[in-house]
Short mmCIF file of C-alpha atoms in Angstrom, two decimals:
data_model
loop_
_atom_site.label_atom_id
_atom_site.label_comp_id
_atom_site.label_asym_id
_atom_site.label_seq_id
_atom_site.Cartn_x
_atom_site.Cartn_y
_atom_site.Cartn_z
CA MET W 1 46.94 47.11 63.34
CA TYR W 2 43.45 47.61 64.66
CA LYS W 3 41.37 50.79 65.35
CA LYS W 4 39.72 51.19 68.74
CA GLN W 5 36.13 50.43 67.02
CA ASN W 6 37.68 46.74 65.87
CA SER W 7 39.57 46.06 68.97
CA TRP W 8 37.14 42.83 69.42
CA LYS W 9 39.09 41.39 66.82
CA VAL W 10 42.42 41.02 68.33
CA LYS W 11 42.31 37.12 69.62
CA GLU W 12 45.77 37.29 71.59
CA ILE W 13 47.68 40.43 72.95
CA PRO W 14 51.38 39.60 71.78
CA GLU W 15 53.99 39.46 74.90
CA GLU W 16 56.24 42.17 75.28
CA ASN W 17 59.87 41.25 73.95
CA TYR W 18 63.25 43.01 75.35
CA HIS W 19 66.59 42.61 74.68
CA TYR W 20 68.91 42.47 77.39
CA VAL W 21 72.80 43.70 77.59
CA GLU W 22 75.71 42.69 80.12
CA ALA W 23 78.09 45.85 80.06
CA GLU W 24 80.81 45.95 83.11
CA ASP W 25 78.58 45.92 86.51
CA PHE W 26 75.05 46.80 84.53
CA ILE W 27 72.55 44.36 83.19
CA LEU W 28 70.64 46.45 80.52
CA ARG W 29 67.44 46.05 79.17
CA SER W 30 65.51 47.72 75.98
CA GLN W 31 61.77 47.13 74.62
CA LEU W 32 61.82 45.94 71.21
CA ASP W 33 58.87 47.79 69.78
CA CYS W 34 58.67 46.87 65.74
CA ARG W 35 60.66 44.27 63.50
CA ASP W 36 61.28 44.52 59.75
CA ASP W 37 63.59 41.80 58.00
CA ARG W 38 64.40 44.20 55.30
CA LEU W 39 66.68 45.91 57.98
CA PRO W 40 70.22 44.86 58.85
CA ARG W 41 69.76 44.52 62.68
CA LYS W 42 66.03 43.63 61.81
CA THR W 43 64.19 45.26 64.96
CA PHE W 44 63.51 49.36 65.02
CA ASP W 45 61.95 51.63 67.77
CA LEU W 46 58.70 53.46 66.95
CA LYS W 47 58.79 57.47 68.76
CA THR W 48 56.31 60.14 68.51
CA ARG W 49 57.45 63.60 68.04
CA GLY W 50 54.95 66.41 69.23
CA SER W 51 55.49 69.92 67.46
CA LEU W 52 57.61 72.50 68.81
CA ALA W 53 54.30 74.68 70.01
CA ILE W 54 53.19 71.17 72.14
CA ARG W 55 56.66 70.80 73.47
CA MET W 56 57.02 74.42 74.52
CA ASP W 57 53.58 74.33 76.45
CA LEU W 58 52.59 70.79 77.34
CA ASP W 59 49.76 71.66 79.78
CA ASN W 60 47.97 73.73 77.13
CA HIS W 61 48.16 71.35 74.23
CA GLU W 62 44.64 72.40 73.32
CA VAL W 63 45.64 75.84 72.86
CA SER W 64 48.83 74.75 70.61
CA ARG W 65 47.41 72.32 68.80
CA GLY W 66 47.18 74.41 65.87
CA TYR W 67 50.47 74.82 65.23
CA GLN W 68 51.66 73.06 61.50
CA ILE W 69 54.55 71.99 59.93
CA LYS W 70 54.22 73.17 56.48
CA THR W 71 57.85 73.09 54.80
CA MET W 72 60.79 71.14 54.80
CA LYS W 73 63.15 74.28 55.31
CA GLY W 74 62.66 77.12 58.09
CA ARG W 75 62.87 78.66 61.38
CA MET W 76 59.03 77.46 62.19
CA GLN W 77 56.68 75.46 61.03
CA SER W 78 59.18 73.15 59.05
CA PHE W 79 60.69 69.58 59.61
CA GLU W 80 64.25 71.07 59.80
CA ARG W 81 63.08 72.78 63.19
CA GLU W 82 61.65 69.61 64.37
CA TYR W 83 64.64 67.41 63.73
CA TYR W 84 66.91 70.07 64.85
CA ASP W 85 65.60 70.27 68.10
CA MET W 86 65.20 66.68 68.55
CA VAL W 87 68.85 66.39 67.90
CA ARG W 88 69.70 68.67 70.58
CA SER W 89 67.61 67.48 73.11
CA ALA W 90 66.51 63.65 72.55
CA PHE W 91 69.28 62.05 69.90
CA LEU W 92 71.50 60.98 72.73
CA LYS W 93 68.78 58.95 74.80
CA TYR W 94 67.69 57.63 71.34
CA ASN W 95 71.19 56.41 70.50
CA PHE W 96 71.45 54.89 73.84
CA GLN W 97 68.66 52.77 73.64
CA VAL W 98 68.95 51.79 70.18
CA ARG W 99 72.44 50.59 71.17
CA ILE W 100 70.93 48.66 73.82
CA GLY W 101 68.28 47.29 72.09
CA ASN W 102 70.93 46.43 68.95
CA MET W 103 68.21 48.14 66.70
CA ASP W 104 68.70 49.27 63.46
CA GLY W 105 67.15 52.63 64.17
CA ILE W 106 64.04 54.77 65.19
CA PHE W 107 61.07 55.51 63.06
CA VAL W 108 59.63 58.93 64.14
CA ALA W 109 55.90 60.24 63.71
CA TYR W 110 55.56 64.27 63.90
CA HIS W 111 52.32 65.33 65.23
CA ASN W 112 50.19 68.03 67.15
CA THR W 113 48.13 65.79 68.75
CA ALA W 114 45.04 66.60 66.49
CA ARG W 115 46.92 65.51 62.96
CA MET W 116 49.91 63.43 61.56
CA PHE W 117 52.13 65.81 59.69
CA GLY W 118 54.88 62.76 58.49
CA PHE W 119 57.02 60.00 59.20
CA GLN W 120 60.92 59.51 58.96
CA TYR W 121 63.27 56.79 59.57
CA ILE W 122 66.48 57.56 61.31
CA SER W 123 69.02 54.87 61.09
CA ARG W 124 71.21 54.47 63.92
CA ARG W 125 74.66 55.22 61.70
CA GLU W 126 72.85 58.63 61.12
CA MET W 127 72.64 59.31 64.74
CA ASP W 128 75.85 58.57 65.22
CA GLU W 129 77.57 60.54 62.56
CA VAL W 130 75.55 63.87 64.02
CA LEU W 131 76.17 62.86 67.66
CA TYR W 132 80.12 61.71 67.33
CA GLY W 133 81.27 62.25 63.88
CA ASN W 134 80.99 58.46 62.50
CA GLU W 135 80.07 54.92 63.82
CA LEU W 136 83.22 53.92 65.04
CA THR W 137 83.43 56.88 67.73
CA GLY W 138 79.97 56.20 68.77
CA ASN W 139 80.71 52.55 69.72
CA HIS W 140 83.83 53.71 71.66
CA MET W 141 82.04 56.47 73.37
CA PHE W 142 79.10 54.29 74.40
CA LYS W 143 81.74 51.87 75.96
CA MET W 144 83.68 54.49 77.75
CA ILE W 145 80.51 55.93 79.17
CA LEU W 146 79.44 52.81 80.80
CA LEU W 147 82.52 52.03 81.80
CA LEU W 148 82.59 55.61 83.96
CA LEU W 149 79.35 55.19 85.47
CA SER W 150 80.43 52.03 86.73
CA LYS W 151 83.33 53.24 88.49
CA MET W 152 81.36 56.13 89.73
CA LEU W 153 78.42 53.81 91.04
CA ARG W 154 80.91 50.86 92.55
CA THR W 155 82.55 53.82 94.57
CA VAL W 156 78.99 54.91 96.08
CA THR W 157 77.69 51.37 96.94
CA ASP W 158 81.12 50.50 98.48
CA GLN W 159 80.36 53.31 100.83
CA TYR W 160 76.72 52.18 101.39
CA PRO W 161 76.33 48.81 101.55
CA GLU W 162 72.84 47.09 101.06
CA THR W 163 71.31 50.72 101.64
CA ASP W 164 68.96 52.74 99.37
CA VAL W 165 70.62 55.96 98.05
CA ARG W 166 69.69 58.60 95.68
CA VAL W 167 72.22 59.95 93.23
CA THR W 168 72.03 62.91 91.44
CA PHE W 169 74.62 64.11 89.01
CA ASN W 170 75.29 67.86 87.44
CA SER W 171 77.44 69.01 84.78
CA PHE W 172 76.50 72.59 84.90
CA THR W 173 80.13 73.31 86.99
CA PRO W 174 81.92 76.41 86.48
CA ASP W 175 85.14 74.30 86.04
CA HIS W 176 83.50 71.89 83.66
CA SER W 177 83.52 68.99 86.04
CA LEU W 178 80.80 66.28 86.61
CA SER W 179 79.29 66.10 89.88
CA MET W 180 77.94 63.79 92.06
CA TRP W 181 75.88 63.90 95.20
CA VAL W 182 74.71 60.87 97.04
CA GLU W 183 71.72 61.00 99.76
CA VAL W 184 70.29 58.14 101.97
CA ILE W 185 66.67 57.33 101.68
CA ASP W 186 64.27 55.84 103.59
CA ASP W 187 60.91 55.77 101.53
CA GLU W 188 58.47 55.34 104.53
CA LYS W 189 59.93 58.18 106.41
CA GLU W 190 60.29 60.55 103.55
CA ALA W 191 56.66 59.79 102.50
CA ILE W 192 55.54 61.01 106.13
CA ALA W 193 57.68 64.14 106.23
CA VAL W 194 56.38 65.12 102.89
CA LYS W 195 52.58 64.74 103.91
CA MET W 196 53.58 66.67 107.18
CA TYR W 197 54.74 69.56 105.03
CA GLN W 198 51.81 69.60 103.12
CA GLU W 199 49.65 70.20 106.37
CA THR W 200 51.57 72.07 108.65
CA GLY W 201 54.15 73.85 106.36
CA GLN W 202 57.27 72.00 108.27
CA TYR W 203 59.20 68.59 107.43
CA SER W 204 58.39 66.52 110.62
CA VAL W 205 58.43 62.64 111.13
CA ASN W 206 57.39 62.85 114.52
CA PRO W 207 53.22 62.34 114.91
CA ALA W 208 51.54 65.37 115.18
CA PRO W 209 50.22 66.07 118.86
CA THR W 210 46.45 65.21 119.59
CA ALA W 211 44.28 68.14 120.73
CA ALA W 212 44.03 68.32 124.36
CA THR W 213 41.24 68.76 126.36
CA PRO W 214 40.04 71.75 128.42
CA GLU W 215 40.62 69.50 131.61
CA ALA W 216 43.63 68.10 130.57
CA SER W 217 44.89 71.82 129.84
CA LYS W 218 43.86 73.03 133.30
CA GLU W 219 45.57 70.33 134.96
CA ALA W 220 48.73 70.55 133.18
CA ALA W 221 48.66 74.33 133.99
CA SER W 222 48.01 73.76 137.39
CA LYS W 223 51.05 71.44 137.81
CA GLU W 224 53.27 74.20 136.14
CA GLY W 225 51.94 77.18 138.48
CA VAL W 226 50.38 78.93 135.80
CA ASP W 227 46.35 80.31 136.39
CA PRO W 228 44.43 78.63 134.02
CA PHE W 229 41.56 81.07 134.17
CA ALA W 230 44.52 84.13 133.11
CA THR W 231 43.76 83.89 129.68
CA LYS W 232 42.56 86.82 127.38
CA ASP W 233 39.04 87.62 126.54
CA PRO W 234 38.13 87.03 123.21
CA LEU W 235 34.93 89.47 123.47
CA GLY W 236 36.94 91.98 125.41
CA ALA W 237 38.77 95.38 123.63
CA LYS W 238 39.33 95.25 119.80
CA PRO W 239 42.59 95.00 118.83
CA THR W 240 44.83 98.08 118.66
CA GLU W 241 46.73 99.46 115.41
CA THR W 242 49.81 97.93 117.10
CA ASP W 243 48.20 94.09 116.88
CA ALA W 244 47.38 95.11 113.46
CA GLU W 245 50.83 96.18 112.20
CA ASN W 246 52.19 93.06 113.91
CA ALA W 247 49.82 90.72 112.44
CA LEU W 248 50.54 92.26 108.87
CA LEU W 249 54.35 91.78 109.56
CA ASP W 250 53.77 87.96 110.73
CA GLU W 251 51.91 87.66 107.42
CA LEU W 252 54.97 89.31 105.28
CA LEU W 253 57.46 87.09 106.90
CA ASP W 254 55.60 83.73 106.48
CA GLU W 255 55.28 84.71 102.79
CA ASP W 256 59.19 85.70 102.50
CA VAL W 257 60.03 82.04 102.46
CA ASP W 258 63.18 80.69 100.78
CA PRO W 259 61.88 77.96 98.35
CA VAL W 260 64.97 75.99 98.83
CA GLU W 261 63.55 74.98 102.52
CA ASP W 262 60.71 73.06 100.39
CA VAL W 263 63.33 70.51 99.43
CA TYR W 264 63.34 67.74 101.53
CA VAL W 265 66.89 66.28 102.61
CA ASN W 266 67.39 63.47 105.22
CA SER W 267 69.24 64.52 107.97
CA ASP W 268 69.84 61.29 109.45
CA HIS W 269 72.91 60.93 106.97
CA PRO W 270 75.28 63.66 106.01
CA ILE W 271 75.15 64.48 102.08
CA GLN W 272 77.98 63.10 100.05
CA HIS W 273 79.71 65.36 97.33
CA TYR W 274 82.06 63.94 94.34
CA ARG W 275 83.60 65.51 91.60
CA MET W 276 85.07 63.97 88.65
CA GLU W 277 87.77 65.16 86.47
CA SER W 278 88.79 63.68 82.95
CA PHE W 279 90.95 64.23 80.09
CA SER W 280 91.50 62.39 76.69
CA THR W 281 94.23 60.60 75.33
CA LEU W 282 94.44 60.05 71.78
CA ASN W 283 97.48 58.63 69.99
CA ASN W 284 99.72 59.53 73.04
CA GLN W 285 98.49 62.89 73.31
CA ASP W 286 96.62 64.32 75.99
CA THR W 287 93.62 66.82 74.87
CA ASP W 288 90.15 68.22 76.32
CA ASP W 289 88.72 68.48 73.00
CA ALA W 290 85.77 66.23 71.05
CA ILE W 291 87.22 63.05 69.99
CA THR W 292 86.42 61.54 66.54
CA LEU W 293 88.25 58.36 65.60
CA ARG W 294 89.32 58.43 62.06
CA ASP W 295 89.98 54.28 61.75
CA GLN W 296 90.72 51.32 63.81
CA THR W 297 94.15 52.01 64.56
CA ASP W 298 93.43 55.16 66.49
CA GLU W 299 94.02 54.55 70.34
CA TRP W 300 91.79 56.19 72.85
CA SER W 301 91.97 56.09 75.99
CA ILE W 302 90.22 58.52 79.38
CA ASN W 303 92.02 59.62 81.96
CA TRP W 304 89.82 60.35 85.24
CA SER W 305 89.79 60.99 88.95
CA LEU W 306 87.01 61.00 91.45
CA LYS W 307 87.49 63.21 94.54
CA LYS W 308 85.20 63.56 97.59
CA SER W 309 84.40 66.95 99.03
CA THR W 310 85.53 68.43 102.17
CA ALA W 311 83.20 71.21 102.44
CA PRO W 312 81.26 71.63 105.71
CA PRO W 313 77.81 69.68 106.04
CA ASP W 314 75.65 72.75 106.12
CA GLU W 315 77.14 74.17 102.90
CA LEU W 316 76.58 70.64 101.29
CA VAL W 317 73.28 70.56 102.19
CA ARG W 318 72.48 74.04 101.07
CA HIS W 319 74.01 73.65 97.72
CA TYR W 320 72.15 70.31 97.34
CA ARG W 321 69.02 71.96 97.87
CA GLN W 322 69.40 74.09 95.44
CA LEU W 323 70.32 71.58 92.88
CA ARG W 324 67.30 69.68 93.92
CA LEU W 325 65.01 72.79 93.32
CA LYS W 326 66.80 73.64 90.19
CA GLN W 327 66.01 70.00 88.51
CA SER W 328 62.32 70.03 89.70
CA THR W 329 61.66 73.65 88.28
CA PHE W 330 63.70 73.36 85.11
CA PHE W 331 61.19 71.94 82.91
CA GLU W 332 58.14 74.05 84.24
CA ARG W 333 55.54 75.44 81.74
CA PRO W 334 52.76 78.09 81.92
CA SER W 335 49.48 76.94 83.09
CA ALA W 336 46.25 77.46 81.71
CA ASP W 337 45.77 80.59 83.88
CA THR W 338 48.89 82.46 83.13
CA PRO W 339 48.20 85.52 81.91
CA GLU W 340 49.61 86.77 78.06
CA GLU W 341 51.56 88.97 79.28
CA GLU W 342 53.78 86.80 81.84
CA LEU W 343 54.39 84.48 78.86
CA ALA W 344 57.92 83.87 77.66
CA PRO W 345 58.11 85.63 74.01
CA LEU W 346 58.67 82.17 72.18
CA VAL W 347 55.75 80.85 73.73
CA LYS W 348 53.50 83.98 72.52
CA VAL W 349 54.75 83.67 68.92
CA LEU W 350 53.74 79.62 69.30
CA ARG W 351 50.37 80.43 70.64
CA ARG W 352 49.86 83.31 67.68
CA LEU W 353 50.69 80.83 65.06
CA SER W 354 48.96 78.14 66.64
CA ARG W 355 45.52 80.43 66.69
CA ARG W 356 45.97 81.48 63.23
CA ASN W 357 46.34 78.11 61.73
CA MET W 358 43.94 76.19 64.05
CA TRP W 359 41.51 75.31 61.12
CA MET W 360 44.17 73.39 59.13
CA ASN W 361 43.54 70.45 61.48
CA ASN W 362 40.17 69.99 59.85
CA THR W 363 41.40 70.15 56.14
CA PRO W 364 42.65 67.18 54.07
CA ARG W 365 45.91 66.82 53.36
CA GLU W 366 47.26 67.56 49.56
CA ARG W 367 50.75 65.80 49.74
CA VAL W 368 52.77 63.66 51.83
CA VAL W 369 56.20 64.47 52.25
CA VAL W 370 58.71 61.71 52.15
CA ASN W 371 62.02 62.20 54.03
CA LYS W 372 64.33 59.55 53.54
CA SER W 373 66.87 59.91 56.40
CA ARG W 374 69.26 61.98 53.78
CA ILE W 375 70.25 65.24 52.79
CA PRO W 376 67.49 66.13 50.58
CA ASP W 377 68.36 67.46 46.73
CA TYR W 378 66.69 70.81 46.23
CA ALA W 379 68.11 71.20 42.88
CA PRO W 380 64.71 71.16 41.15
CA LEU W 381 63.32 73.76 43.21
CA LYS W 382 66.46 75.92 43.30
CA HIS W 383 64.07 78.91 41.47
CA HIS W 384 61.45 78.58 43.90
CA ARG W 385 60.47 79.58 47.51
CA ALA W 386 60.71 76.40 50.01
CA ASP W 387 57.40 77.51 51.58
CA ARG W 388 55.59 77.39 48.01
CA PRO W 389 54.06 74.74 46.40
CA VAL W 390 55.81 73.93 42.98
CA LYS W 391 53.01 73.82 40.05
CA ALA W 392 53.60 72.15 37.43
CA SER W 393 53.42 73.67 33.97
CA SER W 394 54.41 72.92 30.35
CA PRO W 395 58.34 74.79 29.82
CA LYS W 396 58.28 78.06 27.48
CA PRO W 397 61.10 77.50 24.89
CA ARG W 398 64.36 79.33 25.07
CA HIS W 399 65.55 81.36 22.30
CA ARG W 400 69.43 81.10 21.83
CA SER W 401 71.67 83.44 19.69
CA SER W 402 74.44 80.97 19.33
CA PRO W 403 73.64 77.60 17.50
CA LYS W 404 73.98 74.79 20.14
CA PRO W 405 76.78 72.49 19.66
CA MET W 406 76.14 68.75 19.04
CA LEU W 407 77.17 66.31 21.22
CA LYS W 408 80.12 63.57 19.77
CA THR W 409 78.68 60.69 20.59
CA GLN W 410 75.81 60.94 17.87
CA PRO W 411 76.16 61.36 14.48
CA ALA W 412 74.63 64.56 12.89
CA PRO W 413 71.52 64.23 11.87
CA LYS W 414 70.48 64.58 8.04
CA THR W 415 68.43 67.50 6.41
CA GLN W 416 65.70 66.59 4.16
CA PRO W 417 65.51 67.77 0.46
CA THR W 418 63.54 70.89 0.11
CA SER W 419 61.49 71.49 -3.06
CA LYS W 420 63.54 74.31 -4.32
CA PRO W 421 65.75 73.37 -7.42
CA GLN W 422 69.49 72.74 -7.01
CA SER W 423 71.20 75.86 -8.34
CA THR W 424 74.81 75.58 -10.04
CA PRO W 425 77.18 75.79 -7.44
CA LYS W 426 79.53 78.89 -8.43
CA PRO W 427 83.32 78.45 -8.42
CA GLN W 428 85.20 79.34 -5.29
CA SER W 429 88.76 80.63 -4.93
CA THR W 430 88.78 79.67 -1.38
CA PRO W 431 87.18 76.53 0.27
CA LYS W 432 84.68 77.13 3.08
CA THR W 433 83.84 74.78 6.09
CA GLN W 434 80.30 73.73 6.13
CA SER W 435 78.58 75.01 9.35
CA THR W 436 75.74 73.31 11.01
CA PRO W 437 72.07 74.52 10.34
CA LYS W 438 70.96 76.92 12.54
CA THR W 439 67.52 75.40 12.80
CA GLN W 440 68.73 71.64 13.84
CA PRO W 441 67.13 71.19 17.24
CA ALA W 442 69.35 69.95 20.21
CA PRO W 443 69.25 66.30 21.44
CA ALA W 444 66.81 65.60 24.24
CA SER W 445 69.36 63.58 25.95
CA GLU W 446 71.78 66.52 26.42
CA LYS W 447 69.36 68.36 28.59
CA ASN W 448 66.27 67.86 30.33
CA GLU W 449 63.94 70.28 28.48
CA PRO W 450 61.81 70.07 25.07
CA SER W 451 63.57 71.47 22.20
CA PRO W 452 62.01 74.85 20.94
CA THR W 453 60.01 75.01 17.84
CA ASN W 454 60.66 77.08 15.20
CA SER W 455 57.75 79.21 13.63
CA SER W 456 59.22 79.00 10.03
CA SER W 457 58.65 75.31 9.80
CA ASP W 458 56.30 74.00 6.67
CA GLN W 459 53.46 71.61 6.93
CA SER W 460 55.25 68.45 6.27
CA GLY W 461 57.10 69.16 9.60
CA SER W 462 60.74 69.78 8.13
CA PRO W 463 62.77 72.29 9.63
CA GLY W 464 62.78 75.64 8.03
CA VAL W 465 65.90 76.86 6.54
#
């Protein structure tokens, strides 16, 4: 890896590598970013993941770059939140890309455009377990999706052979079915129409009329039998109150325009709408629930049907325009000029956190958090809060009221003789069981903590009696 100032050292730029897969009627291609021979599948993909504040306020990353990732767990400013959002928004496409390229996983770099917070390697197996439950279900799911997509697109190409079409999918339907909209497109014609709309406010593919000269206007008016000089004098009487009201009314009518009309639709060909309905059959039992295969003996198939809509053309165009408008505005974010009171509540909180922690971008990082793509063990930190660093300190001795039992695998240690003379034992009428000395410390192998010392020990280091 070379930095910008050392770019002159690069002699040859390696060519980009791709992996190709043939599936059903598709030829799929995936770019290969990195390679490591220690991995089972040798290659992996490189991903950069902007923090929550950056993703929610893309056009104002200079304002949101103060958002920090401080802890492993938490609702805000944590790796848990970043991982959670990535699972819900990007894991599916990452999983498809890894499967197409036959890669082992992805290497994610978390950042806020000003500093790096950490790196995480996520294997393909982990993504399958999060998305589908296990790797076996993920393999079957990928094949089923390619099969259904091939059948749907084959229906479109059979109806419009050798024709450019725009296919739009929508899954947000009341009956939970998949809708497919088909529009025949003409790139040159659409470009002219969009340009005309920007200039005149109307979609028109006809060339704009040229400005007529005064002589041509008089000649045309005389042919039509209209007096060319019967025009209103611009320097005549001032506009009346009625004229001002009409002008205001025209202005209001111009502003009250449905935004759906701004979406261009090719009117030369009708819009086609299809609806797909499907259900699964697992081990000869029909179900609409999510499927998780247990082993190779499970038999899973998908039953589907594709129906063409018979609604009127005007109604199809209206619904299609609404869908295209929703798609174009779904990911809109506030601009830099948006007032604070018009921002979404979440964006307000993120900007407040960013302004509060902007100074941390210039401070050195004290430690690096390593997440090895597995459930972290928080047992050593169970007595500490997750958002506070754990300080190393010498453990304090614990005083126990009862003697600690010895391990059965270790013999009891011998006590050292004391300086006191041995006294003659007294006759005993009933034998007594000799107990373990109370001052004997517990072995270090029984618990990972130092044994408490007794303050009554003598100078020779022998335990006190």
